Coordinates of C-alpha atoms in Angstrom, one line a residue:
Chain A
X2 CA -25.7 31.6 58.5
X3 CA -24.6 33.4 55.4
X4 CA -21.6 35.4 57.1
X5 CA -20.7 32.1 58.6
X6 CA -20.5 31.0 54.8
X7 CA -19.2 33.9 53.5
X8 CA -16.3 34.0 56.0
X9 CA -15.6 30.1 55.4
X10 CA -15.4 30.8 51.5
X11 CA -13.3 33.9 51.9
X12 CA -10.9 31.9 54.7
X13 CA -10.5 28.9 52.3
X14 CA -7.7 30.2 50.7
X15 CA -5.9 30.2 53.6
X16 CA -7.1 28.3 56.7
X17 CA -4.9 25.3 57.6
X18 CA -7.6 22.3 56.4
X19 CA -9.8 23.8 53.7
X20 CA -11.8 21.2 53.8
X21 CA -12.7 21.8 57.2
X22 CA -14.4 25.0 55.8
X23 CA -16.4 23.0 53.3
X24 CA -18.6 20.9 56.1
X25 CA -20.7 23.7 56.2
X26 CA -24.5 23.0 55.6
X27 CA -27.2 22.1 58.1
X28 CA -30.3 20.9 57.0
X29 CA -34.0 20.0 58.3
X30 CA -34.7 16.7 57.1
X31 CA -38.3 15.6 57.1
X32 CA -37.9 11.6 56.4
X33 CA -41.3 9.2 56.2
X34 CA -40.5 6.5 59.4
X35 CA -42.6 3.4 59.3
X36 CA -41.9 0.5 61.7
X37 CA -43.0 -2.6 58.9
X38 CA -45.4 -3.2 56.8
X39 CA -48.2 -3.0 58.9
X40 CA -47.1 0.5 60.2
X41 CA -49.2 3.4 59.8
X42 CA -46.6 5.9 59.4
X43 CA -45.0 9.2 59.7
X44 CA -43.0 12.4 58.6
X45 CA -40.3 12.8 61.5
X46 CA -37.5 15.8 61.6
X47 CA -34.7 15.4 62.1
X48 CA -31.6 18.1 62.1
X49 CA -28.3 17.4 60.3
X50 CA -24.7 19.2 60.6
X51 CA -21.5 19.3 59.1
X52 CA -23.1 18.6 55.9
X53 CA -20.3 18.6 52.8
X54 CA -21.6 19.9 49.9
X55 CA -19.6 17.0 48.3
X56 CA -21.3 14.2 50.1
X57 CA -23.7 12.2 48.0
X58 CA -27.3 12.6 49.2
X59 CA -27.0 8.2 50.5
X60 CA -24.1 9.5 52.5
X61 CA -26.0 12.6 54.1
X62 CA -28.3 9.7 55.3
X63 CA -25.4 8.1 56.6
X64 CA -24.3 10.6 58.4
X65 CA -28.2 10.8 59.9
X66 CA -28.0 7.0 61.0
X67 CA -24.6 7.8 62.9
X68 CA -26.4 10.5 64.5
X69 CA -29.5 8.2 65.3
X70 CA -27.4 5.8 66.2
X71 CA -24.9 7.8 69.0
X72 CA -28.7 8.8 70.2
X73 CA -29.7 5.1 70.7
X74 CA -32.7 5.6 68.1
X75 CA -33.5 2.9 65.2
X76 CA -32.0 4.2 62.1
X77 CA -33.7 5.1 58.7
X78 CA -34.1 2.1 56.4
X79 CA -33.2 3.0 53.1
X80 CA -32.0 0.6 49.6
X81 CA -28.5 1.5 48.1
X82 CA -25.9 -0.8 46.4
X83 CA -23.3 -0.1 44.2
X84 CA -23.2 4.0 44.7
X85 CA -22.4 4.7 41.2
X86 CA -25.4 4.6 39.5
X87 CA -26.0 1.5 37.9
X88 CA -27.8 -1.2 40.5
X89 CA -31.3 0.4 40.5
X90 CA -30.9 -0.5 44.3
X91 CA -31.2 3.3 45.6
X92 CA -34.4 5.9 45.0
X93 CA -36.2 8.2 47.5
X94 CA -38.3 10.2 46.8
X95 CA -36.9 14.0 47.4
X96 CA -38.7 16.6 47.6
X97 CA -41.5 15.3 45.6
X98 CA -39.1 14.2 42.7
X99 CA -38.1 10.6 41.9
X100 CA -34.8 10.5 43.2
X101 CA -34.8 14.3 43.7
X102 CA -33.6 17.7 42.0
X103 CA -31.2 16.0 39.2
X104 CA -32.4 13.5 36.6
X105 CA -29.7 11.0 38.3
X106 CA -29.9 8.2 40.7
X107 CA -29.9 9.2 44.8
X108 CA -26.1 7.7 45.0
X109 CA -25.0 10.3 42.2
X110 CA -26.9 13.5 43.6
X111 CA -24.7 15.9 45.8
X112 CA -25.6 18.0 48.6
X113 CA -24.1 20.8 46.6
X114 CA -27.3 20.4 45.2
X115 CA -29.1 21.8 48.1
X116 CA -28.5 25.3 50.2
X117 CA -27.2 25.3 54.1
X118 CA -30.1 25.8 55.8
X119 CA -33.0 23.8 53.6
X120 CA -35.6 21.4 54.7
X121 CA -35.3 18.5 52.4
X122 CA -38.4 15.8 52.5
X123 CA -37.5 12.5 51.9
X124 CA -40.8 9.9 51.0
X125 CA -40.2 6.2 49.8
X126 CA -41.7 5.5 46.3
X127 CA -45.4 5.0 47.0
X128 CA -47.7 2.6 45.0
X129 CA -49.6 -0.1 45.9
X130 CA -47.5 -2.9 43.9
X131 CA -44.3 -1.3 45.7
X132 CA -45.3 -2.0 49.4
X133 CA -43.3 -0.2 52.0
X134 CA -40.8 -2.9 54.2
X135 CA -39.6 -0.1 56.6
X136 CA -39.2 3.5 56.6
X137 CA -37.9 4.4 52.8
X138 CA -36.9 0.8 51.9
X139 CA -40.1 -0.4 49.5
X140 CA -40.2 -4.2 47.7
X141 CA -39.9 -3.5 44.1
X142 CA -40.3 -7.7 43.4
X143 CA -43.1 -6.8 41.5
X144 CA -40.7 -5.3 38.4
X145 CA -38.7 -8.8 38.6
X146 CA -42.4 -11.2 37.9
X147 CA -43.2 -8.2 35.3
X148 CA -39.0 -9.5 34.0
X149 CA -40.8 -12.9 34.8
X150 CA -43.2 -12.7 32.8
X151 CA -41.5 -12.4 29.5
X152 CA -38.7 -9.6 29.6
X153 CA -36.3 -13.1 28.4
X154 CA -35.0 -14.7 25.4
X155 CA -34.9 -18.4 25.1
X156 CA -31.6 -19.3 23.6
X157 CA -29.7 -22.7 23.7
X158 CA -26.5 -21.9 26.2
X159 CA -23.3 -22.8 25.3
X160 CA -20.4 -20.8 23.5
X161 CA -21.2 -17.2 22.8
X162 CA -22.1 -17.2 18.8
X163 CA -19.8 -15.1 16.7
X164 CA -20.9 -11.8 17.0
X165 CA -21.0 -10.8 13.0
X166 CA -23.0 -13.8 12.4
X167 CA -26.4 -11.7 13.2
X168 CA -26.2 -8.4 11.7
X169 CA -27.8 -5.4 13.8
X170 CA -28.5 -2.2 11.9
X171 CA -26.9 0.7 14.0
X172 CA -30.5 2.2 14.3
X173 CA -31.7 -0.8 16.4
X174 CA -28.7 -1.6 17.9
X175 CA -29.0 2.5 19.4
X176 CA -32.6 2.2 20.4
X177 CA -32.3 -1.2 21.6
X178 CA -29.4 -0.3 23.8
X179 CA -30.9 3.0 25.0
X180 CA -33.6 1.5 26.1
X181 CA -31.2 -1.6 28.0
X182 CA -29.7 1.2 30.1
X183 CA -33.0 0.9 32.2
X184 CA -31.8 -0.5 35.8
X185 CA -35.0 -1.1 37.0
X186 CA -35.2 1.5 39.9
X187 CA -38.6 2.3 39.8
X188 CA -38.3 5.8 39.4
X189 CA -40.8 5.6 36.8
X190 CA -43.6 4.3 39.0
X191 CA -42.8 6.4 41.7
X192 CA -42.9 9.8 39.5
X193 CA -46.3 8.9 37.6
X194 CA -49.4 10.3 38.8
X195 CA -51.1 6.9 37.9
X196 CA -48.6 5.1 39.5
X197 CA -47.9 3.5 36.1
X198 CA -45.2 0.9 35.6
X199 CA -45.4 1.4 31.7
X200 CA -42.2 3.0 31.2
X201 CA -40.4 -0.1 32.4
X202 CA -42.3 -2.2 30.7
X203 CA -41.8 -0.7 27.4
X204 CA -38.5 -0.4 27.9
X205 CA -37.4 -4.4 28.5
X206 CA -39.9 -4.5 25.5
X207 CA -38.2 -2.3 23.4
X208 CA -34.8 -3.8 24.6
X209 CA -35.4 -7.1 23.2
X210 CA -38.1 -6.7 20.5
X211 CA -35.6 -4.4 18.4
X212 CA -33.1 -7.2 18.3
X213 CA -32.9 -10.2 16.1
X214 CA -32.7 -12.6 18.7
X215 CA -35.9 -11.3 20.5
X216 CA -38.1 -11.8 17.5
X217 CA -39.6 -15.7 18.4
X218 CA -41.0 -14.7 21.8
X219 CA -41.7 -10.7 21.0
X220 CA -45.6 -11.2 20.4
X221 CA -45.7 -13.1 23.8
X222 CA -43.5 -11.1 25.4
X223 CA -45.7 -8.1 25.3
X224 CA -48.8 -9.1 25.8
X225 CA -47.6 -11.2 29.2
X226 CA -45.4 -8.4 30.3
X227 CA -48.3 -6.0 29.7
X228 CA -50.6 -8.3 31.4
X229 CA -48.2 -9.2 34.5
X230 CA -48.2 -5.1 35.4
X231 CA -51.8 -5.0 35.2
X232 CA -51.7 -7.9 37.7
X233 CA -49.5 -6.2 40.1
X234 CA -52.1 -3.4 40.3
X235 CA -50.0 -0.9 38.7
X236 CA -52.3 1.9 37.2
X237 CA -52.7 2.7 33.7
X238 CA -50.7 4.8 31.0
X239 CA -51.7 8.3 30.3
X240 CA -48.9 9.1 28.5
X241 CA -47.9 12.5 30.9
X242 CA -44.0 12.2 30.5
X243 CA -43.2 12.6 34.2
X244 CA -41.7 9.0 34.2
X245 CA -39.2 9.7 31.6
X246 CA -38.9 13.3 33.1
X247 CA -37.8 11.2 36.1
X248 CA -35.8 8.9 34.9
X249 CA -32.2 8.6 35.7
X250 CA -31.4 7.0 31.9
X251 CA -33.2 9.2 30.4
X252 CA -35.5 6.2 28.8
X253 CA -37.9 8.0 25.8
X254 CA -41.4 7.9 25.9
X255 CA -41.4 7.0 22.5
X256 CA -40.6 3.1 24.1
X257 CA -44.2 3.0 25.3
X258 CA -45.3 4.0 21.8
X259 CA -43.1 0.9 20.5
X260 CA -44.8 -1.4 22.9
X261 CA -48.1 -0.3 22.0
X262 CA -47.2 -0.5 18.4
X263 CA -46.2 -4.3 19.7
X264 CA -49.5 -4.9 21.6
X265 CA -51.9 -4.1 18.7
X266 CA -49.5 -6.1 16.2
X267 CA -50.1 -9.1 18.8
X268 CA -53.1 -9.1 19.3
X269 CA -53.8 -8.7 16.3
X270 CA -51.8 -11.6 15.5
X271 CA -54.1 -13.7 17.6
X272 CA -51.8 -13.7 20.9
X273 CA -52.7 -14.1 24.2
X274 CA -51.4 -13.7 28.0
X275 CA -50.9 -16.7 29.5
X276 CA -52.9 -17.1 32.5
Chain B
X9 CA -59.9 5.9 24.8
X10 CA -57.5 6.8 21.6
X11 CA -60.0 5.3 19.2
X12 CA -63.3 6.6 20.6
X13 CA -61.6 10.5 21.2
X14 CA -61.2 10.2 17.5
X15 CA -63.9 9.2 16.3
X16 CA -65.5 12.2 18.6
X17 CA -62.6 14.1 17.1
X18 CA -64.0 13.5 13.2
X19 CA -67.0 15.1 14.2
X20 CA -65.7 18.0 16.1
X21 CA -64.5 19.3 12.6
X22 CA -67.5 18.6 10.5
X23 CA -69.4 20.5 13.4
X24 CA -67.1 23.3 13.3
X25 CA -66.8 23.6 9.6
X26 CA -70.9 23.3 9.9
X27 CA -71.1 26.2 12.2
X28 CA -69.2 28.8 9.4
X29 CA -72.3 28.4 7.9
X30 CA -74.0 31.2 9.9
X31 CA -71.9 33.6 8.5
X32 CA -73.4 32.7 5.4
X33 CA -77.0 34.0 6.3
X34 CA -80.2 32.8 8.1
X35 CA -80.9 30.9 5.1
X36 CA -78.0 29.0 4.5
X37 CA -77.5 28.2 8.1
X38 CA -81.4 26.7 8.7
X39 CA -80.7 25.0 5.7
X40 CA -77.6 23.2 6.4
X41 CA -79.4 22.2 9.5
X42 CA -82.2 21.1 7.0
X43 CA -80.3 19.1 4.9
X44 CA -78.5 17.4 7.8
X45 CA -81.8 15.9 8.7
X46 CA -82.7 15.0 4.9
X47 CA -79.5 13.1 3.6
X48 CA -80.5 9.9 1.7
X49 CA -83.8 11.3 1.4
X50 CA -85.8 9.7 -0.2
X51 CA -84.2 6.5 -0.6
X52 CA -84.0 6.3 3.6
X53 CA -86.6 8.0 5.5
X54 CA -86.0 11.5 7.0
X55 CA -83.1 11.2 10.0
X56 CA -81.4 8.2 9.1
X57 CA -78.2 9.7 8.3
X58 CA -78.6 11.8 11.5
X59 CA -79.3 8.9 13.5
X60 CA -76.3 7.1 12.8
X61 CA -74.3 10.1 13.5
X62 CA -76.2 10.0 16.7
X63 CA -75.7 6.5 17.6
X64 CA -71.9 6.6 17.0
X65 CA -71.4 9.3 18.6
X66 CA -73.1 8.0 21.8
X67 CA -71.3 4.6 21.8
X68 CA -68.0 6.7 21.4
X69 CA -68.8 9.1 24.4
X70 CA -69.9 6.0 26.6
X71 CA -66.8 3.8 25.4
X72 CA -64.5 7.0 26.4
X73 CA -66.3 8.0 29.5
X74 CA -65.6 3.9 30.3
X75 CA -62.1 3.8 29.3
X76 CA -61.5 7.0 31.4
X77 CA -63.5 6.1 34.7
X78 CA -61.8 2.8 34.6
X79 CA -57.9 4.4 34.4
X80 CA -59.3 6.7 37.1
X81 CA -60.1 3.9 39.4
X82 CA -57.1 2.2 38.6
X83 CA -54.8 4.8 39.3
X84 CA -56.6 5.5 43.0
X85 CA -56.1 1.7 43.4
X86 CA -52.1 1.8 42.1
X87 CA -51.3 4.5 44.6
X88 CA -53.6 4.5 48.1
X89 CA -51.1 6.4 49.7
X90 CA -50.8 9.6 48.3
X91 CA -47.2 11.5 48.9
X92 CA -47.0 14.2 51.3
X93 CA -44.5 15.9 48.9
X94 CA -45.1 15.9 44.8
X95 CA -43.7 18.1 42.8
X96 CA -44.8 17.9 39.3
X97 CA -41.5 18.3 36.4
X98 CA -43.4 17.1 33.1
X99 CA -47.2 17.6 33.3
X100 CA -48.4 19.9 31.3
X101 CA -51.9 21.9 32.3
X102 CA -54.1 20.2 30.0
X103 CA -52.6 17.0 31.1
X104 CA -53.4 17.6 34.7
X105 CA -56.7 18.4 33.7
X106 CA -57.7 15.4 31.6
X107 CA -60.3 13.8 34.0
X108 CA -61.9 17.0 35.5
X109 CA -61.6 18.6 32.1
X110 CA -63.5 15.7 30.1
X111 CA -65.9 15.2 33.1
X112 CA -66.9 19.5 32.2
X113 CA -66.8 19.2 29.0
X114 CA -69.2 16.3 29.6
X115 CA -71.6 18.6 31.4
X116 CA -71.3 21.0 28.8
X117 CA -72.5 18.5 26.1
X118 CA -75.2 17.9 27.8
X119 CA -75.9 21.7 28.7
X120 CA -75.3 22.5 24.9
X121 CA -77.6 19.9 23.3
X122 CA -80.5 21.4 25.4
X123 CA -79.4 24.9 24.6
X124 CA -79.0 24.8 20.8
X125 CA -80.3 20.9 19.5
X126 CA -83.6 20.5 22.0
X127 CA -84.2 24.1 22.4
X128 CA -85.2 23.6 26.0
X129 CA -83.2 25.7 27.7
X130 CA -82.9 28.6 25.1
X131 CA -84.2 31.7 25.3
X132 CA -85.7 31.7 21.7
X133 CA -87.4 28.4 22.8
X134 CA -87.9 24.8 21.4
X135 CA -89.8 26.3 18.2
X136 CA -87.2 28.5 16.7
X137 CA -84.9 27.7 14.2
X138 CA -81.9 27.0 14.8
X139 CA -80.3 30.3 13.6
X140 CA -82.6 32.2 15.9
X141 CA -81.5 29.7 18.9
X142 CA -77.9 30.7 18.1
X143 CA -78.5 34.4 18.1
X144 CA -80.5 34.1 21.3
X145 CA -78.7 32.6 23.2
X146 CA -75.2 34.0 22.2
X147 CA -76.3 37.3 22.7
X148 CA -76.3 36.5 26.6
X149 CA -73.2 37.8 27.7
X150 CA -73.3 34.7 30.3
X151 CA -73.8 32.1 28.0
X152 CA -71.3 32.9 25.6
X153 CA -68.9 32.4 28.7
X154 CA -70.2 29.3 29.9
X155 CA -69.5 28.3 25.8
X156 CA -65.6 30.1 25.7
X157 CA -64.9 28.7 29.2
X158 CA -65.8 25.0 27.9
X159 CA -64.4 24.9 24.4
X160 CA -60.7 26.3 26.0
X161 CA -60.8 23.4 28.3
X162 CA -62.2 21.2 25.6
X163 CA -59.2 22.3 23.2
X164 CA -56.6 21.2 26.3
X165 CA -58.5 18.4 26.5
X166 CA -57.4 17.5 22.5
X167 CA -54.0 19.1 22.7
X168 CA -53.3 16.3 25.3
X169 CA -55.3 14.0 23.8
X170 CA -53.9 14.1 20.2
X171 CA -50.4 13.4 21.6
X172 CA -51.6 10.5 23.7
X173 CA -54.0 8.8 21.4
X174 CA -50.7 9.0 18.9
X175 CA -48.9 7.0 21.5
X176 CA -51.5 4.5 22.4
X177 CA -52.0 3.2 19.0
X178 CA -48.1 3.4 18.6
X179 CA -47.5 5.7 16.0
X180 CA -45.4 8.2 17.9
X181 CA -41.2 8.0 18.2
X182 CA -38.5 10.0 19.0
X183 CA -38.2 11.4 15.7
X184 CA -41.9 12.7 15.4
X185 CA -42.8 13.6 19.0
X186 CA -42.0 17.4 18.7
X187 CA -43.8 17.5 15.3
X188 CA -47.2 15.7 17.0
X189 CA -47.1 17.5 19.8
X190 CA -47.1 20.9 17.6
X191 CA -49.7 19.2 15.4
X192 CA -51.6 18.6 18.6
X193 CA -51.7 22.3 19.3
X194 CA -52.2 24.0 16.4
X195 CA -55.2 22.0 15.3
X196 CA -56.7 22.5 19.0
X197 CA -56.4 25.8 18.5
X198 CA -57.7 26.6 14.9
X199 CA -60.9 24.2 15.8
X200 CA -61.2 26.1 19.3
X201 CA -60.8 29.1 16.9
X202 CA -63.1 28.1 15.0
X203 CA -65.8 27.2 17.4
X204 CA -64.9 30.3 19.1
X205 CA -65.5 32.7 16.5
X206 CA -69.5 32.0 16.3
X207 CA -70.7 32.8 20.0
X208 CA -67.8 35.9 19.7
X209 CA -69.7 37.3 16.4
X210 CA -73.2 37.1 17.8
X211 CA -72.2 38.9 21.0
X212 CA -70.5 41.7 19.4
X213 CA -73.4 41.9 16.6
X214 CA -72.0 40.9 13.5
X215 CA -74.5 38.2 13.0
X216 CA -78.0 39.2 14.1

């Protein structure tokens, strides 16, 4: 396999199509199948050619299914979107890490990434409130009632205000924004070892309790955001890091000391979730 | 869990500062360990002060050992399904070892208050005072282990701890999170140290 590689890289220079000589990596991939919901599940291998190190790793999957599919077998169920990063759509587990070697989303990692020859294991995100629909495709619904539950302002519609009119020290405005860049991909819950949806939480709490027009609702917000997770049976905070290790923003951990710094204020403040 | 670790926390330093005390001499050690039971005396009667210590204590070890069981549950519940593939990136070792750790360091307690408080399990007995428990039972070669092995994974246990008990009552940021997290492990290690140095002394017969 090397000399193959070697001789490819050498050649480049001058072989007719050097592309030809980059579709050069076969891999083992070891991918969780699961009929539905009610599936008891498996790891299956599967082997994969003409692998370009340029591919992202959604299209190596492609590439699988067209396989799979030429074969006449049911192909691998998996979320994407937007393949540029920002839906929140994709996110396999790789490996063992949220959305695999590079703090990034599954669209934007590369197979240059990964050696010819690996074994790559690909596992859905697992946790109870994220119930597997088929094979890596898992129902994240319970993030949008946590959104739900108070991740909102309430604002009278109708022209957009003038923006100077509310000012927004830069500080805030950087923190608050930071912590907006969360797209909800559940990265967070799949990397935790409590299976912990805290990171997401605190960051939709951060987002709108650092601006001016979250202040009404951000007692409320908190506690019924806070109290919505527990609901969904996502496990507790034990403040580890690997969510924000794992996250493809890059969202702080010091957002889940902000929305425990929000929690005592409310409660202390005499609110309540709503039940 | 934050507030009861430090309240257990408070009195992990007054103990250790307590313990110096042996290096002072027999006499100054027995009594410290007089006058611990004697505080308020005579205006309360004898142990009141040491009661109280007692009793908050307890309420903070049950409230943690509580606080902890129930995260444990909760986290077995959140994720049934374990993967077949985890590679940790952020954990640290003392974070792994949280539950396990404090469920030891538990067992330790326990182990320790018959050693050195009761007596029942020392060599010097039930009767000796408390000096000549120490020496005893330090100059076992085993039980000064069974003491080092439990105070390193007690001081992971507060270098985790420090950091997330700063976060759960919302006083950590971005700004600060390096400088807790150092905090975190100097202070585990000078009270470790500190804890440390007593058994260490005995063994290698400075204090006899």
């Amino acid at each position: 396999m090397t000399a193959t590689r070697e001789g490819a890289t050498f050649a480049s220079g001058t072989a007719a199509d050097p592309a030809m000589a980059k579709h050069d990596m076969t891999l083992t991939l070891r991918v969780w199948r699961q009929k539905g919901p009610a599936d008891k599940g498996r790891m299956v291998s599967y082997t994969v050619t003409d692998i370009s190190p340029d591919m992202s790793f959604l299209e190596m999957l492609d590439v699988l299914n067209e396989q799979l599919i030429q074969a006449g077998d049911d192909p691998v169920a998996f979320d994407h979107d937007c393949r540029e990063g920002i839906c929140g759509m994709c996110g396999v587990m790789i490996n063992g890490q949220a959305h695999g070697p590079e703090q990034t989303t599954t669209c934007q990692l590369h197979m240059r990434k990964f050696s010819d020859g690996d074994t790559i294991d690909v596992e859905p995100w697992r946790a109870s409130a994220f119930p597997v629909i088929k094979d890596l495709a898992v129902d994240r619904r319970a993030l949008d009632r946590i959104i739900q539950a108070g991740g909102y302002i309430s604002a009278p519609t109708g022209t957009a205000p003038e923006a100077h009119s509310v000012l927004v020290p830069k500080k805030d405005a950087d923190a608050a924004f930071d912590a907006a860049t969360c797209i909800g991909c559940g990265a967070c819950v799949a990397a935790c070892p409590n299976a912990s949806s805290m990171l997401f939480t605190a960051a939709k709490v951060s987002h709108l309790g650092l601006m001016p027009q979250g202040q009404p609702e951000r007692n409320d917000r908190v506690v019924n955001m806070v109290a919505q997770q527990d609901r969904e049976g996502f496990g507790g905070c034990t403040n580890i890091g690997e969510c924000s290790a794992a996250c493809p923003k890059g969202i702080s951990m010091e957002n889940i000391s902000r929305l425990n710094h929000d929690l005592l204020g409310a409660l202390r403040a005499g609110a309540r979730p709503k039940s | 869990m934050a507030v009861s670790g430090i309240v257990m926390l408070l009195y992990l330093i007054a103990h250790m500062i307590g313990n110096l005390k042996i290096f002072a001499g027999r006499e100054s050690f027995n009594g410290y360990s007089e006058w611990i039971r004697t505080i308020g005396e005579p205006a309360v009667p004898a142990q009141t002060t040491l009661t109280i210590i007692r009793i908050v204590l307890l309420v903070a070890v049950v409230a943690h050992f509580w606080a902890a069981v129930s995260l444990w549950r909760q986290a077995k519940q959140a994720r049934p399904q374990r993967y077949v593939t985890k590679k940790p990136v952020a954990q640290s070792y003392a974070s792994r070892t949280m539950r396990w750790g404090g469920v030891i360091v538990g067992l330790f307690i326990v182990y320790h208050i018959l050693d050195l408080t009761v007596g029942a399990v020392n060599p010097a007995g039930t009767d000796a005072s408390p000096y000549d428990r120490a020496v005893a039972g330090f100059s076992n070669p085993f039980v000064t282990a069974v003491y080092v092995i439990a105070l390193i994974l007690l001081g992971m246990h507060l270098r985790h701890g420090i950091w997330s008990a700063t976060q759960t009552l919302g006083q950590s940021n971005k700004r600060r999170e390096k400088t807790v997290n150092l905090f975190a492990l100097v202070f585990s290690v000078v009270l470790i140290g500190g804890f440390l140095i007593v058994p260490f002394s005995v063994l290698f017969g400075l204090v006899d």
